[in-house]
mmCIF file of C-alpha atoms in Angstrom:
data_model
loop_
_atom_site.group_PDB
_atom_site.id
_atom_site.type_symbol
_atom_site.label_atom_id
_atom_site.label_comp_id
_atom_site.label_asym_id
_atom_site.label_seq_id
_atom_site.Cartn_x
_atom_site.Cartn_y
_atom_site.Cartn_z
ATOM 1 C CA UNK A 1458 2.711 -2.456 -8.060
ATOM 2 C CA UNK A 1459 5.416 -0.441 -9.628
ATOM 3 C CA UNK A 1460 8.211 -2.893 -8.359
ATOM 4 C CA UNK A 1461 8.710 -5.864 -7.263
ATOM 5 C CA UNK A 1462 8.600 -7.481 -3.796
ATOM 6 C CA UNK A 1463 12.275 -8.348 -3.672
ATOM 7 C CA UNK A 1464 12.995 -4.561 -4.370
ATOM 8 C CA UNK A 1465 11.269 -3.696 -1.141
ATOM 9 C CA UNK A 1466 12.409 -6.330 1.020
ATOM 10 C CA UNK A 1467 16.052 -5.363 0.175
ATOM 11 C CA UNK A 1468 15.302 -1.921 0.537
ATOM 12 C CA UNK A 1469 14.173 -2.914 4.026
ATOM 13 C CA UNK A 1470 17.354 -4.706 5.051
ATOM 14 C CA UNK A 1471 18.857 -1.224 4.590
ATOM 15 C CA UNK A 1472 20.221 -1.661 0.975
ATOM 16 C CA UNK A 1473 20.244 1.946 -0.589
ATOM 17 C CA UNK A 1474 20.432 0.896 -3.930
ATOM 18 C CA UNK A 1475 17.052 -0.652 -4.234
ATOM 19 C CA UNK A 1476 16.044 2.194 -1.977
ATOM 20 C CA UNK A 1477 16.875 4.442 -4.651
ATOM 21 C CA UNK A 1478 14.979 2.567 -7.266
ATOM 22 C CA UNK A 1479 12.245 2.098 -5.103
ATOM 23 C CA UNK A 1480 12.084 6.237 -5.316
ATOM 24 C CA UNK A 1481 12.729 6.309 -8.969
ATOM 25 C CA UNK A 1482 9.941 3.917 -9.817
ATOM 26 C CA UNK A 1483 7.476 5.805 -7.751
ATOM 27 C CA UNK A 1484 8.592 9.627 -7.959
ATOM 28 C CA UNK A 1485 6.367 10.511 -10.769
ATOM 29 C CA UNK A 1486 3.344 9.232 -9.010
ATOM 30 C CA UNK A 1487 3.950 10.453 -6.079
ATOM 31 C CA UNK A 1488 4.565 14.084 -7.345
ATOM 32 C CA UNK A 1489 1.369 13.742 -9.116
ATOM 33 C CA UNK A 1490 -0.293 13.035 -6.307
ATOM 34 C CA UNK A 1491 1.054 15.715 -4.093
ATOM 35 C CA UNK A 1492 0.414 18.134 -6.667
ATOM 36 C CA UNK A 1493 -3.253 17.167 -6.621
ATOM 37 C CA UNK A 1494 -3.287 17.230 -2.424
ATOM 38 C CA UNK A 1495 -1.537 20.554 -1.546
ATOM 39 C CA UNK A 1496 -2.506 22.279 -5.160
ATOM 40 C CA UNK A 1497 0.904 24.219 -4.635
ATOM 41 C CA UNK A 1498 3.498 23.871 -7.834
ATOM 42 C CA UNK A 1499 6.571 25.302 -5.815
ATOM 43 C CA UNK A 1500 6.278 23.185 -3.024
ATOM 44 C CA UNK A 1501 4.953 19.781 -4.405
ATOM 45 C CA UNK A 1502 9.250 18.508 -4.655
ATOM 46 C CA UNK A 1503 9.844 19.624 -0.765
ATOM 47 C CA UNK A 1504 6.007 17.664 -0.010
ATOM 48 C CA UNK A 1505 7.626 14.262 -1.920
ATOM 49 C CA UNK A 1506 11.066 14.414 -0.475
ATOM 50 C CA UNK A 1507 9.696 14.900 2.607
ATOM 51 C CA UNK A 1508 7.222 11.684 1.564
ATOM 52 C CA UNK A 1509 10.654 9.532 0.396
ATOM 53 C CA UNK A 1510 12.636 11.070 3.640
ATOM 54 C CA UNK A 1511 10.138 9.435 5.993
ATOM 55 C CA UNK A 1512 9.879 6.212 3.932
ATOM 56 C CA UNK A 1513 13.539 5.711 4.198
ATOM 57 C CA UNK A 1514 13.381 5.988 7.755
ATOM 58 C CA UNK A 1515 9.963 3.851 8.625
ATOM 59 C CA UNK A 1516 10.641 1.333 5.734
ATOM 60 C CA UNK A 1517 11.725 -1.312 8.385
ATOM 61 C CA UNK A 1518 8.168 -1.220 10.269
ATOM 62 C CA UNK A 1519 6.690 -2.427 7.050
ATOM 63 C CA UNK A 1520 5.286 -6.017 8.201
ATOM 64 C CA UNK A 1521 4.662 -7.259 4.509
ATOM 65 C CA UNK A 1522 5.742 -6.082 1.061
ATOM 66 C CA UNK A 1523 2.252 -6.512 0.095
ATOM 67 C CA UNK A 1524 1.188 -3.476 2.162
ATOM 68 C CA UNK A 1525 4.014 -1.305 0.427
ATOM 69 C CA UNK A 1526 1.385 1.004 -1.775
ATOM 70 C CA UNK A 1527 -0.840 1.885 0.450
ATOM 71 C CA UNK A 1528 2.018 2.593 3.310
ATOM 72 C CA UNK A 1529 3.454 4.947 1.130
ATOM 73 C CA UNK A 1530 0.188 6.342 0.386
ATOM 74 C CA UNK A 1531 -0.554 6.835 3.702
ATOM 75 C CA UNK A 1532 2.914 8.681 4.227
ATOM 76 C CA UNK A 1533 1.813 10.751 0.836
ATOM 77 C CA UNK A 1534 -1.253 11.712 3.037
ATOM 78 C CA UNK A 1535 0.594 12.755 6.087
ATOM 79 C CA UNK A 1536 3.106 14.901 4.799
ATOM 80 C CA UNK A 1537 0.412 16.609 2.930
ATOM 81 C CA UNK A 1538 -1.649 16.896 6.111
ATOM 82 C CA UNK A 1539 1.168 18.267 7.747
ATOM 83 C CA UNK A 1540 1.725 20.701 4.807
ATOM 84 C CA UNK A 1541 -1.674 21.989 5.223
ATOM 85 C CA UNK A 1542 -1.430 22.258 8.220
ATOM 86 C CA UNK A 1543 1.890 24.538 8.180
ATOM 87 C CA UNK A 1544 0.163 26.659 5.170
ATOM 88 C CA UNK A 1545 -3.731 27.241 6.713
ATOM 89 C CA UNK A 1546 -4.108 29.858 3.954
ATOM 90 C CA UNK A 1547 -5.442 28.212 1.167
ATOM 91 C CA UNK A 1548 -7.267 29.885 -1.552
ATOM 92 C CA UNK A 1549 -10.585 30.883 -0.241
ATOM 93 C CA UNK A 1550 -12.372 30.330 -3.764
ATOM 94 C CA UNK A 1551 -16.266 29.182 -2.963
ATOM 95 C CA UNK A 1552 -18.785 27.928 -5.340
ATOM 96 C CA UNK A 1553 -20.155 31.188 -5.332
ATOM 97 C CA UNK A 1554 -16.928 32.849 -7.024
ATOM 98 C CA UNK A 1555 -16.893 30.113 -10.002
ATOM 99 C CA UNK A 1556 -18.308 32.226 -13.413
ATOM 100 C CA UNK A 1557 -21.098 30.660 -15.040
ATOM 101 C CA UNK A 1558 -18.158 30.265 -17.502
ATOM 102 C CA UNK A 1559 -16.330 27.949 -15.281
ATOM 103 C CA UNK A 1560 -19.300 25.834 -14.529
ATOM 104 C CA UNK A 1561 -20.091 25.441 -18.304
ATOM 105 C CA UNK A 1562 -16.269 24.241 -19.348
ATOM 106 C CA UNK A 1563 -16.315 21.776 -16.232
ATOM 107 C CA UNK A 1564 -19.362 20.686 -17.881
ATOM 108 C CA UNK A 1565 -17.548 20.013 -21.384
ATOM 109 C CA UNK A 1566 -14.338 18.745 -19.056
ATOM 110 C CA UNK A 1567 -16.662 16.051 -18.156
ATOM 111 C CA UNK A 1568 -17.882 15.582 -22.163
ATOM 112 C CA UNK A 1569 -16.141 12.744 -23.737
ATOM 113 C CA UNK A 1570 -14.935 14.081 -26.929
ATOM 114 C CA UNK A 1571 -13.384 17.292 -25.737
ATOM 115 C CA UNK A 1572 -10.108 17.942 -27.359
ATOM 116 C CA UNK A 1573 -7.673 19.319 -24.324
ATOM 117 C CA UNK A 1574 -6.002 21.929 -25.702
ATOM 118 C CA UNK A 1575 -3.095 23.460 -22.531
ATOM 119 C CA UNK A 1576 -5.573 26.393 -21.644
ATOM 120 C CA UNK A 1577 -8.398 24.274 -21.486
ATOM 121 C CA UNK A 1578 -6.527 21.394 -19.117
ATOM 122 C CA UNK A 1579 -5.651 24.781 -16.951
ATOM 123 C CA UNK A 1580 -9.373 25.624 -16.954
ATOM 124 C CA UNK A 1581 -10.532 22.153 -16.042
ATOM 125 C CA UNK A 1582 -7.618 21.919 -13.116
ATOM 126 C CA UNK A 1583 -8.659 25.747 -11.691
ATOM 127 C CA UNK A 1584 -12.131 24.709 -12.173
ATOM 128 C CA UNK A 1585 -12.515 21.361 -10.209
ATOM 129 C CA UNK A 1586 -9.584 22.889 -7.504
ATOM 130 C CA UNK A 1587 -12.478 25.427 -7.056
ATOM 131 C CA UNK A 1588 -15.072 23.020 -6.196
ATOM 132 C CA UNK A 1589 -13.169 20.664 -4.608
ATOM 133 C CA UNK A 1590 -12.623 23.818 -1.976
ATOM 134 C CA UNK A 1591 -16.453 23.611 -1.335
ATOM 135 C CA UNK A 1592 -15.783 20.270 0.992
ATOM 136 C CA UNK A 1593 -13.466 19.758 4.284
ATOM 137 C CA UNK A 1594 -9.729 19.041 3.421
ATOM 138 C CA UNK A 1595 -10.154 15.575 5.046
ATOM 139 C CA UNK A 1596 -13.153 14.876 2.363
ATOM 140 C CA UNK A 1597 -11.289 16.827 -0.652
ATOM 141 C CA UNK A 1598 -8.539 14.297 0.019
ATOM 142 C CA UNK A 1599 -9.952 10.941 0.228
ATOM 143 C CA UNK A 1600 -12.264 12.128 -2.683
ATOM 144 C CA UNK A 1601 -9.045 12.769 -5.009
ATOM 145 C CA UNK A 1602 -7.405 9.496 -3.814
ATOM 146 C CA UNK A 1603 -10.601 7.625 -4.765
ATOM 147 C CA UNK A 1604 -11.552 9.322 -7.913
ATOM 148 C CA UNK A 1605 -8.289 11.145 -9.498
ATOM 149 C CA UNK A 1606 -5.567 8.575 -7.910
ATOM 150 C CA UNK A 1607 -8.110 5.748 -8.891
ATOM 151 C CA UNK A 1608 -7.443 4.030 -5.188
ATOM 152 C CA UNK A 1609 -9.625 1.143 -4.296
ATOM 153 C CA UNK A 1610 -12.118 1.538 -1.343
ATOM 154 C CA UNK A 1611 -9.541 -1.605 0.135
ATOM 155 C CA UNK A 1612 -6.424 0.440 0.053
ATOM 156 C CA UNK A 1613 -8.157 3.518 1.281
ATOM 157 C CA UNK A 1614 -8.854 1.040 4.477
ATOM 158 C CA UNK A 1615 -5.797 0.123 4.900
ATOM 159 C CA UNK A 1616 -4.474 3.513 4.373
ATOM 160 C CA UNK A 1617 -6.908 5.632 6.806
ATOM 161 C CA UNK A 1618 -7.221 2.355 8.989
ATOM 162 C CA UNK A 1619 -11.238 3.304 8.794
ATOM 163 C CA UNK A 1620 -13.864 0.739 7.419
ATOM 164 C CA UNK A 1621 -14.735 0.520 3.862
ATOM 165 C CA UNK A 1622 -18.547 1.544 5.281
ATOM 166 C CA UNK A 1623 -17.443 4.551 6.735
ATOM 167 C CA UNK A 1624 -15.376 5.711 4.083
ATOM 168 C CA UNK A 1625 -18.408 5.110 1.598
ATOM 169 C CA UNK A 1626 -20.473 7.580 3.699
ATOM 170 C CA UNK A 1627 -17.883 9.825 3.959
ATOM 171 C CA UNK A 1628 -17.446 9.650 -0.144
ATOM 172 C CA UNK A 1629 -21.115 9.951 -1.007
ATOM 173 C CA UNK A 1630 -21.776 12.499 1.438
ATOM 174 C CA UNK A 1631 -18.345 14.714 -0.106
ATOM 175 C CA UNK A 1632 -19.922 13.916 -3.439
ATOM 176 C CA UNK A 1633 -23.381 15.033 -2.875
ATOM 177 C CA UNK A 1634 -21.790 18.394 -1.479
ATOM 178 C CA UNK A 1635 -19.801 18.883 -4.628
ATOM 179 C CA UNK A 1636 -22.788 18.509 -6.728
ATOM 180 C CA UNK A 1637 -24.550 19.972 -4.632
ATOM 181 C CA UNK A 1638 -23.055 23.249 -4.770
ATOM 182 C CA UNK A 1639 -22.534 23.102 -8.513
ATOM 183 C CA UNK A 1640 -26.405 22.889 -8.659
ATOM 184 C CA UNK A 1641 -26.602 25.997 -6.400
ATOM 185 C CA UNK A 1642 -24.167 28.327 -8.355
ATOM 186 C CA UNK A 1643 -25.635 27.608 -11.838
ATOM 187 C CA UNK A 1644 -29.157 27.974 -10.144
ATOM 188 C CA UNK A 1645 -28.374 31.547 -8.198
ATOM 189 C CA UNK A 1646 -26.746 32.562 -11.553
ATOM 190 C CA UNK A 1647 -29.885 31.249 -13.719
ATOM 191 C CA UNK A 1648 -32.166 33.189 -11.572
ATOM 192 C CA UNK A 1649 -30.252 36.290 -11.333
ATOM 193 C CA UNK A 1650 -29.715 36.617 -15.206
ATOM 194 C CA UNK A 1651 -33.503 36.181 -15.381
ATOM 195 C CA UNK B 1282 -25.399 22.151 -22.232
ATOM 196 C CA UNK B 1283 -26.282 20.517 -19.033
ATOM 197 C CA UNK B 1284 -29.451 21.543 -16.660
ATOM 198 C CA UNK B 1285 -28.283 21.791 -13.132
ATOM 199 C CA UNK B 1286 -30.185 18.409 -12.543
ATOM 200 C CA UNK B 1287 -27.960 16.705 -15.068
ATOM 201 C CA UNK B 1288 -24.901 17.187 -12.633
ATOM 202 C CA UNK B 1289 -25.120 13.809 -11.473
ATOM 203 C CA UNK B 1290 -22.809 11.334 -10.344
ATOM 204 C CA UNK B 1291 -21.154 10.352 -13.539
ATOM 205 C CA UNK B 1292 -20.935 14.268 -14.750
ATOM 206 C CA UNK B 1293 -18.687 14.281 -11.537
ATOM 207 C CA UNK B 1294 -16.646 11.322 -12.348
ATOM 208 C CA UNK B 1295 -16.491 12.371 -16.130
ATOM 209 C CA UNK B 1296 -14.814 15.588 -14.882
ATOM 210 C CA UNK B 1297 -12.627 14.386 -12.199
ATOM 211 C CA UNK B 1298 -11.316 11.952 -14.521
ATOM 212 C CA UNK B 1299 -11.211 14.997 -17.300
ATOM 213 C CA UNK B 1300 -9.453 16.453 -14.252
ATOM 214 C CA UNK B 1301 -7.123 13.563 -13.802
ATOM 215 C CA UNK B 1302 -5.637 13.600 -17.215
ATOM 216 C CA UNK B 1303 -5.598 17.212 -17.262
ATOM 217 C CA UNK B 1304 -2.917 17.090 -14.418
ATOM 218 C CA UNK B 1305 -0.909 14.761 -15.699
ATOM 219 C CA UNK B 1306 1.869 13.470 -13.782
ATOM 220 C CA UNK B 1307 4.374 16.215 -12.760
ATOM 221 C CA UNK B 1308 8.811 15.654 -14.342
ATOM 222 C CA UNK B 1309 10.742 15.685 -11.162
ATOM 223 C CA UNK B 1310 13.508 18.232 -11.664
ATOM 224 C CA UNK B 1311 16.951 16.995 -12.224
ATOM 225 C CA UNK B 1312 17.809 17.414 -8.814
ATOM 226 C CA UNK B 1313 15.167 15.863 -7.227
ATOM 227 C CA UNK B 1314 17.184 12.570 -6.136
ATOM 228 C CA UNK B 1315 20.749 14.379 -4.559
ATOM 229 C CA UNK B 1316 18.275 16.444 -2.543
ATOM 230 C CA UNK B 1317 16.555 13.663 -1.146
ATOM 231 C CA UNK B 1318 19.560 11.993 -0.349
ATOM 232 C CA UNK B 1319 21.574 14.862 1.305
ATOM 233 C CA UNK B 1320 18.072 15.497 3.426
ATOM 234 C CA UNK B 1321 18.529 11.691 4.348
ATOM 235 C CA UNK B 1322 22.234 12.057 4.932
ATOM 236 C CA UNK B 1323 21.020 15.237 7.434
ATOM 237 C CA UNK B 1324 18.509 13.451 9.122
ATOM 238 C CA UNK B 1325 20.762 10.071 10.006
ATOM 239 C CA UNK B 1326 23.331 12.385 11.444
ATOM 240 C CA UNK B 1327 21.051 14.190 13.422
ATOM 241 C CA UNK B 1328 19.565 10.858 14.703
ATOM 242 C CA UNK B 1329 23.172 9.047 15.022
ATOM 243 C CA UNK B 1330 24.157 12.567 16.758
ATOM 244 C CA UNK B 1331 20.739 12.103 19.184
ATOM 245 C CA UNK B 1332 21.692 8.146 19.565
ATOM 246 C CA UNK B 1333 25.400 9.043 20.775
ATOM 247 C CA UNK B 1334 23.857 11.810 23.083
ATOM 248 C CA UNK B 1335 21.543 9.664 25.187
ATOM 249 C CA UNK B 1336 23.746 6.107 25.078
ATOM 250 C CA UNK B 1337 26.464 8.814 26.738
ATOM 251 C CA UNK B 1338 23.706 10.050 29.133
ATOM 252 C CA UNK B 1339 22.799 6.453 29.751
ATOM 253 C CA UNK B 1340 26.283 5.331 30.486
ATOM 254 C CA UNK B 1341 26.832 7.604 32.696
ATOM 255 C CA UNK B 1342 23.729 7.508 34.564
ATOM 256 C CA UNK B 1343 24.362 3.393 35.286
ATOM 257 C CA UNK B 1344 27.748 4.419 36.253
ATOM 258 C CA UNK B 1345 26.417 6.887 38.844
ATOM 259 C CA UNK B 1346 24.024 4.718 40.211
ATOM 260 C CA UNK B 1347 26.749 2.066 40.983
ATOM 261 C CA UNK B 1348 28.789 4.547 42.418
ATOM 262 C CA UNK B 1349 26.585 5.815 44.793
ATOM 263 C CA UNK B 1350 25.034 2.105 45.449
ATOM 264 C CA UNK B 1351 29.222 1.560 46.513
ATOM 265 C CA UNK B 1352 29.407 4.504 48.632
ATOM 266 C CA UNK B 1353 26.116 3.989 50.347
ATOM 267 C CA UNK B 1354 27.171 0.190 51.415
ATOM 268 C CA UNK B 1355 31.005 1.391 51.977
ATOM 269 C CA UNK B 1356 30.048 4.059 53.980
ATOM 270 C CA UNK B 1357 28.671 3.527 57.649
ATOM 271 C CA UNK B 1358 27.803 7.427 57.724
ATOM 272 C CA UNK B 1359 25.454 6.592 55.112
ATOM 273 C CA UNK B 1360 23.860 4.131 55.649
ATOM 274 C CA UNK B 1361 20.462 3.654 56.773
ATOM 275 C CA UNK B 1362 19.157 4.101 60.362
ATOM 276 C CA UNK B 1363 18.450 0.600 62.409
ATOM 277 C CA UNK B 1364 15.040 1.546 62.825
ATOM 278 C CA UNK B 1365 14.783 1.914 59.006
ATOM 279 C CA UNK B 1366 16.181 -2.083 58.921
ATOM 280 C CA UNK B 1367 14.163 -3.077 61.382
ATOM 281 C CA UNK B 1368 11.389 -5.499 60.436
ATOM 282 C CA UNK B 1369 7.635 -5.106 61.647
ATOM 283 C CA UNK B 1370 7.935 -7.317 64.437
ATOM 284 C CA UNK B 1371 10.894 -5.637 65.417
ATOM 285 C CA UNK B 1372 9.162 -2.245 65.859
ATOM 286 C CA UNK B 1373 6.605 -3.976 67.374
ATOM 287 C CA UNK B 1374 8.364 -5.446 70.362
ATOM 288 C CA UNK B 1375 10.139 -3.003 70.786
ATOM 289 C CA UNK B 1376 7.237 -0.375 71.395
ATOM 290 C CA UNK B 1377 6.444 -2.996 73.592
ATOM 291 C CA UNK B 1378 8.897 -2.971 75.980
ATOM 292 C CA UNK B 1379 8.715 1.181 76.086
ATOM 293 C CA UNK B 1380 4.994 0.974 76.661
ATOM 294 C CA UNK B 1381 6.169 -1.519 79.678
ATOM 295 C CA UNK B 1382 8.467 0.127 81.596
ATOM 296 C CA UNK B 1383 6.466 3.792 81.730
ATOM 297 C CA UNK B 1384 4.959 4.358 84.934
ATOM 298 C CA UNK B 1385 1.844 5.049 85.089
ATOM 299 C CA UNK B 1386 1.200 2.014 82.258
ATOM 300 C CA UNK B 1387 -1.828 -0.598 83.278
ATOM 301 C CA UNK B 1388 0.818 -3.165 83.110
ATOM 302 C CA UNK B 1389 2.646 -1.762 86.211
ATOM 303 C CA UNK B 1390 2.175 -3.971 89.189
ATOM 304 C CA UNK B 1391 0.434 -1.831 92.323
ATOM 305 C CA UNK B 1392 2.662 -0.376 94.646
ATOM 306 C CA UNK B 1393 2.547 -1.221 98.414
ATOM 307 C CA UNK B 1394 1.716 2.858 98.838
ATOM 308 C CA UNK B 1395 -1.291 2.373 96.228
ATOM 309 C CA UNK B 1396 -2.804 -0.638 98.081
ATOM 310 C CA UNK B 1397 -2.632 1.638 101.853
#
């Protein structure tokens, strides 16, 4: 927790000033995490006001404090949902249009002792947005919140309102497909160069 | 350089968390706060304006509905026909009675003429 549970219960009785450092402690994260969901620089700000505007106005149906992450997660979710939802037409990158080049640096991306110079943290980001557009936007999302945003399969529960076995399914299974299709690129491209 | 059966599960987590450090966490612009609180201030207007709407709608709707439920008990041209304040047994007796006094009814006593 960025704050503390006071914070948030006065925040709930309608005081705007811890409000407004309830936003200031979590902005950052929250634009990170936007900016990994909708993959869209320009509109990431509009995505976590939006995230903040319906906080501020739901805030009061929080039953405990304790809950306060993974409500606002779940708004994060929403509003990028709903953002998807508006824009339909995302990138349609596939495995198959990832170079052999692209393939190889996420395969020193994942190396531990890779410097990361700018152009390469570019190259890893285009490169795993890339595969990441090989699953469902459901899956692509609740793999980034469990693996990029480090969420635990408990607050993914409580944020989907799914159980934890279900979600593990639906994990492996997006997993396997990533891989999966990594596999199949480098293979079709092994095969055709030979 | 990796064979395509080294891309295992912890290849995928080395990258994603390659990935997650890549990214970084994003500076909000200067801005960022006044916006969200002038979209806040918009959207408590527009739900104050909304409340005000429909409590006036309400008010007046209660106030209606007394007025008429006055005029209806005020009123003798409006109100209700007997048979509509009649109770069951009511109706019941007095079908009754008009099923007794039509003539050719089985209840009718015979006539001198019928019994010649």
């Amino acid at each position: 927790m960025l704050v503390d549970f006071e914070l948030i219960r006065r925040a709930q009785k309608g005081d705007e000033a811890a409000f407004n450092d309830l936003v200031f402690a979590y902005r950052k994260r929250i634009l990170g995490t936007v900016a990994r969901l909708i993959n869209r620089p320009d509109d990431v700000e509009d995505v976590a006001q939006e995230v903040f505007l319906r906080l501020f106005f739901s805030l009061d149906q929080l039953r405990t404090p304790e809950m306060f992450e993974p409500w606002l997660y779940r708004l994060v979710v929403n509003a990028s949902y709903d953002y998807l939802r508006k824009r339909r037409k995302r990138p349609e990158a596939r495995m198959a249009d990832l170079s052999e080049q692209q393939v190889l640096l996420a395969d020193a991306g994942a190396g531990e002792a890779v410097d990361q110079t700018e152009r390469e943290k570019t190259r890893i980001r285009e490169t795993v947005e890339a595969l990441l557009q090989n699953v469902s936007e459901e899956d692509r999302i609740l793999l980034l919140l469990k693996e990029v945003e480090g969420l635990s399969l408990k607050e993914l529960e409580a944020i989907y309102g799914a159980k934890e076995n279900a979600l593990k399914v639906r994990l492996f299974r997006a997993r396997q497909r990533v891989l999966k299709s990594v596999g199949a690129a480098l293979e079709g491209r092994r095969g055709g160069g030979s | 350089m990796s064979s395509p059966g080294e891309f295992g599960g912890q290849w995928l987590d080395r990258l994603l968390h390659a990935y997650r450090q890549a990214c970084g966490e994003p500076e909000p612009k200067p801005n960022f706060m006044p916006e969200l609180w002038a979209r806040i201030e918009q959207n408590r207007s527009t739900v104050f304006r909304f409340r005000r709407v429909a409590q006036i709608f309400l008010t007046a709707a209660a106030a209606l509905s007394i007025f008429l439920a006055g005029l209806t008990r005020t009123s003798p041209q409006l109100r209700a026909p007997e048979v509509y304040q009649a109770t069951y047994l009511d109706v019941l007796a007095t079908q009754h009675l008009v099923e007794g006094s039509f003539p050719g009814s089985s209840s009718e006593e015979p006539s001198e003429l019928d019994l010649l």
